[in-house]
PDB file of C-alpha atoms in Angstrom:
ATOM      1  CA  UNK A  13     103.142  47.629  75.475  1.00  0.00           C
ATOM      2  CA  UNK A  14     101.689  46.463  78.789  1.00  0.00           C
ATOM      3  CA  UNK A  15     102.271  48.565  81.874  1.00  0.00           C
ATOM      4  CA  UNK A  16     102.282  45.493  84.137  1.00  0.00           C
ATOM      5  CA  UNK A  17     104.232  42.278  83.672  1.00  0.00           C
ATOM      6  CA  UNK A  18     102.501  38.908  83.735  1.00  0.00           C
ATOM      7  CA  UNK A  19     103.724  38.262  87.264  1.00  0.00           C
ATOM      8  CA  UNK A  20     102.375  41.614  88.455  1.00  0.00           C
ATOM      9  CA  UNK A  21      99.012  40.677  86.976  1.00  0.00           C
ATOM     10  CA  UNK A  22      99.131  37.391  88.901  1.00  0.00           C
ATOM     11  CA  UNK A  23      99.787  39.364  92.092  1.00  0.00           C
ATOM     12  CA  UNK A  24      96.696  41.493  91.394  1.00  0.00           C
ATOM     13  CA  UNK A  25      94.670  38.318  90.818  1.00  0.00           C
ATOM     14  CA  UNK A  26      95.908  37.058  94.212  1.00  0.00           C
ATOM     15  CA  UNK A  27      94.826  40.336  95.836  1.00  0.00           C
ATOM     16  CA  UNK A  28      91.402  40.000  94.234  1.00  0.00           C
ATOM     17  CA  UNK A  29      91.074  36.383  95.333  1.00  0.00           C
ATOM     18  CA  UNK A  30      91.873  37.140  98.966  1.00  0.00           C
ATOM     19  CA  UNK A  31      89.642  40.234  99.002  1.00  0.00           C
ATOM     20  CA  UNK A  32      86.695  38.289  97.553  1.00  0.00           C
ATOM     21  CA  UNK A  33      87.291  35.360  99.898  1.00  0.00           C
ATOM     22  CA  UNK A  34      87.395  37.655 102.935  1.00  0.00           C
ATOM     23  CA  UNK A  35      84.343  39.618 101.736  1.00  0.00           C
ATOM     24  CA  UNK A  36      82.337  36.414 101.341  1.00  0.00           C
ATOM     25  CA  UNK A  37      83.470  35.328 104.820  1.00  0.00           C
ATOM     26  CA  UNK A  38      82.466  38.727 106.193  1.00  0.00           C
ATOM     27  CA  UNK A  39      79.055  38.691 104.480  1.00  0.00           C
ATOM     28  CA  UNK A  40      78.337  35.124 105.617  1.00  0.00           C
ATOM     29  CA  UNK A  41      79.037  36.149 109.218  1.00  0.00           C
ATOM     30  CA  UNK A  42      76.848  39.226 108.947  1.00  0.00           C
ATOM     31  CA  UNK A  43      73.949  37.415 107.258  1.00  0.00           C
ATOM     32  CA  UNK A  44      73.968  34.119 109.139  1.00  0.00           C
ATOM     33  CA  UNK A  45      75.634  35.054 112.423  1.00  0.00           C
ATOM     34  CA  UNK A  46      74.532  38.642 112.809  1.00  0.00           C
ATOM     35  CA  UNK A  47      77.967  39.954 113.757  1.00  0.00           C
ATOM     36  CA  UNK A  48      80.913  41.710 112.157  1.00  0.00           C
ATOM     37  CA  UNK A  49      83.907  39.376 111.989  1.00  0.00           C
ATOM     38  CA  UNK A  50      87.067  41.345 112.908  1.00  0.00           C
ATOM     39  CA  UNK A  51      89.407  38.851 111.175  1.00  0.00           C
ATOM     40  CA  UNK A  52      87.525  39.044 107.886  1.00  0.00           C
ATOM     41  CA  UNK A  53      87.352  42.837 108.151  1.00  0.00           C
ATOM     42  CA  UNK A  54      91.084  43.078 108.827  1.00  0.00           C
ATOM     43  CA  UNK A  55      91.823  40.796 105.867  1.00  0.00           C
ATOM     44  CA  UNK A  56      89.728  42.930 103.509  1.00  0.00           C
ATOM     45  CA  UNK A  57      91.409  46.100 104.779  1.00  0.00           C
ATOM     46  CA  UNK A  58      94.932  44.638 104.595  1.00  0.00           C
ATOM     47  CA  UNK A  59      94.605  43.323 101.051  1.00  0.00           C
ATOM     48  CA  UNK A  60      92.700  46.399  99.913  1.00  0.00           C
ATOM     49  CA  UNK A  61      95.455  48.662 101.226  1.00  0.00           C
ATOM     50  CA  UNK A  62      98.109  46.407  99.718  1.00  0.00           C
ATOM     51  CA  UNK A  63      96.403  46.492  96.314  1.00  0.00           C
ATOM     52  CA  UNK A  64      96.476  50.290  96.503  1.00  0.00           C
ATOM     53  CA  UNK A  65      99.992  50.851  97.891  1.00  0.00           C
ATOM     54  CA  UNK A  66     101.725  47.739  96.397  1.00  0.00           C
ATOM     55  CA  UNK A  67     104.630  47.386  98.843  1.00  0.00           C
ATOM     56  CA  UNK A  68     106.898  44.401  98.109  1.00  0.00           C
ATOM     57  CA  UNK A  69     107.774  43.657 101.734  1.00  0.00           C
ATOM     58  CA  UNK A  70     104.094  43.658 102.657  1.00  0.00           C
ATOM     59  CA  UNK A  71     103.512  41.103  99.876  1.00  0.00           C
ATOM     60  CA  UNK A  72     106.046  38.857 101.583  1.00  0.00           C
ATOM     61  CA  UNK A  73     104.473  39.309 105.020  1.00  0.00           C
ATOM     62  CA  UNK A  74     100.898  38.790 103.785  1.00  0.00           C
ATOM     63  CA  UNK A  75     102.016  35.795 101.725  1.00  0.00           C
ATOM     64  CA  UNK A  76     103.658  34.111 104.709  1.00  0.00           C
ATOM     65  CA  UNK A  77     100.661  34.788 106.964  1.00  0.00           C
ATOM     66  CA  UNK A  78      98.108  33.538 104.443  1.00  0.00           C
ATOM     67  CA  UNK A  79     100.278  30.501 103.637  1.00  0.00           C
ATOM     68  CA  UNK A  80     100.325  29.477 107.291  1.00  0.00           C
ATOM     69  CA  UNK A  81      96.594  29.961 107.747  1.00  0.00           C
ATOM     70  CA  UNK A  82      95.846  28.160 104.462  1.00  0.00           C
ATOM     71  CA  UNK A  83      97.959  25.148 105.418  1.00  0.00           C
ATOM     72  CA  UNK A  84      96.237  25.017 108.817  1.00  0.00           C
ATOM     73  CA  UNK A  85      92.785  25.049 107.195  1.00  0.00           C
ATOM     74  CA  UNK A  86      93.844  22.496 104.585  1.00  0.00           C
ATOM     75  CA  UNK A  87      94.856  20.093 107.345  1.00  0.00           C
ATOM     76  CA  UNK A  88      91.673  20.880 109.254  1.00  0.00           C
ATOM     77  CA  UNK A  89      89.434  20.050 106.271  1.00  0.00           C
ATOM     78  CA  UNK A  90      91.409  16.915 105.415  1.00  0.00           C
ATOM     79  CA  UNK A  91      90.828  15.732 108.999  1.00  0.00           C
ATOM     80  CA  UNK A  92      87.152  16.704 108.760  1.00  0.00           C
ATOM     81  CA  UNK A  93      86.817  14.801 105.505  1.00  0.00           C
ATOM     82  CA  UNK A  94      88.432  11.674 106.918  1.00  0.00           C
ATOM     83  CA  UNK A  95      86.242  11.686 110.018  1.00  0.00           C
ATOM     84  CA  UNK A  96      82.927  12.693 108.458  1.00  0.00           C
ATOM     85  CA  UNK A  97      83.271  11.961 104.752  1.00  0.00           C
ATOM     86  CA  UNK A  98      84.206  14.161 101.847  1.00  0.00           C
ATOM     87  CA  UNK A  99      80.916  15.867 101.065  1.00  0.00           C
ATOM     88  CA  UNK A 100      80.427  18.896  98.819  1.00  0.00           C
ATOM     89  CA  UNK A 101      81.271  21.430 101.555  1.00  0.00           C
ATOM     90  CA  UNK A 102      84.569  19.751 102.440  1.00  0.00           C
ATOM     91  CA  UNK A 103      85.539  19.430  98.766  1.00  0.00           C
ATOM     92  CA  UNK A 104      84.811  23.111  98.115  1.00  0.00           C
ATOM     93  CA  UNK A 105      86.783  24.155 101.184  1.00  0.00           C
ATOM     94  CA  UNK A 106      89.712  21.935 100.165  1.00  0.00           C
ATOM     95  CA  UNK A 107      89.694  23.578  96.733  1.00  0.00           C
ATOM     96  CA  UNK A 108      89.630  27.060  98.289  1.00  0.00           C
ATOM     97  CA  UNK A 109      92.515  26.273 100.637  1.00  0.00           C
ATOM     98  CA  UNK A 110      94.683  24.777  97.885  1.00  0.00           C
ATOM     99  CA  UNK A 111      93.962  27.861  95.758  1.00  0.00           C
ATOM    100  CA  UNK A 112      94.893  30.055  98.725  1.00  0.00           C
ATOM    101  CA  UNK A 113      98.198  28.208  99.087  1.00  0.00           C
ATOM    102  CA  UNK A 114      98.977  28.795  95.402  1.00  0.00           C
ATOM    103  CA  UNK A 115      98.149  32.506  95.620  1.00  0.00           C
ATOM    104  CA  UNK A 116     100.123  32.815  98.867  1.00  0.00           C
ATOM    105  CA  UNK A 117     103.122  31.349  97.036  1.00  0.00           C
ATOM    106  CA  UNK A 118     102.676  33.946  94.303  1.00  0.00           C
ATOM    107  CA  UNK A 119     102.705  36.712  96.923  1.00  0.00           C
ATOM    108  CA  UNK A 120     105.777  35.277  98.659  1.00  0.00           C
ATOM    109  CA  UNK A 121     107.787  34.923  95.460  1.00  0.00           C
ATOM    110  CA  UNK A 122     106.674  38.339  94.230  1.00  0.00           C
ATOM    111  CA  UNK A 123     109.025  39.829  96.819  1.00  0.00           C
ATOM    112  CA  UNK A 124     112.074  38.478  94.988  1.00  0.00           C
ATOM    113  CA  UNK A 125     110.598  38.389  91.486  1.00  0.00           C
ATOM    114  CA  UNK A 126     109.500  42.038  91.510  1.00  0.00           C
ATOM    115  CA  UNK A 127     112.612  43.222  93.399  1.00  0.00           C
ATOM    116  CA  UNK A 128     114.829  42.280  90.449  1.00  0.00           C
ATOM    117  CA  UNK A 129     112.448  43.793  87.890  1.00  0.00           C
ATOM    118  CA  UNK A 130     113.893  47.300  88.217  1.00  0.00           C
ATOM    119  CA  UNK A 131     117.491  46.163  87.791  1.00  0.00           C
ATOM    120  CA  UNK A 132     118.996  45.919  84.260  1.00  0.00           C
TER     121      UNK A 132
END
């Protein structure tokens, strides 16, 4: 018998995705820019703490925040692609933002999905 349901495993995959995305953002800023990005650091800390404490309301809040940011960046890269052409960078960034929107949706719906798990 599995300790976690399939949906809980999807939530952990979403945590991992956002942590890895923020870590790569943080490392790129340190290596190429020479500075510590506070937004990337805060994202790593927030999702790391959430993966440890697993609060349902925080899933909802983080899901809404990441959904908004992901939609903004999706629109930004669509505009960039239309003005400058859809090269490899733009296509990769579009894929990452669409994946972020999907994982944000998983976090948002985990609030209701996991709230009813404990009830008979």
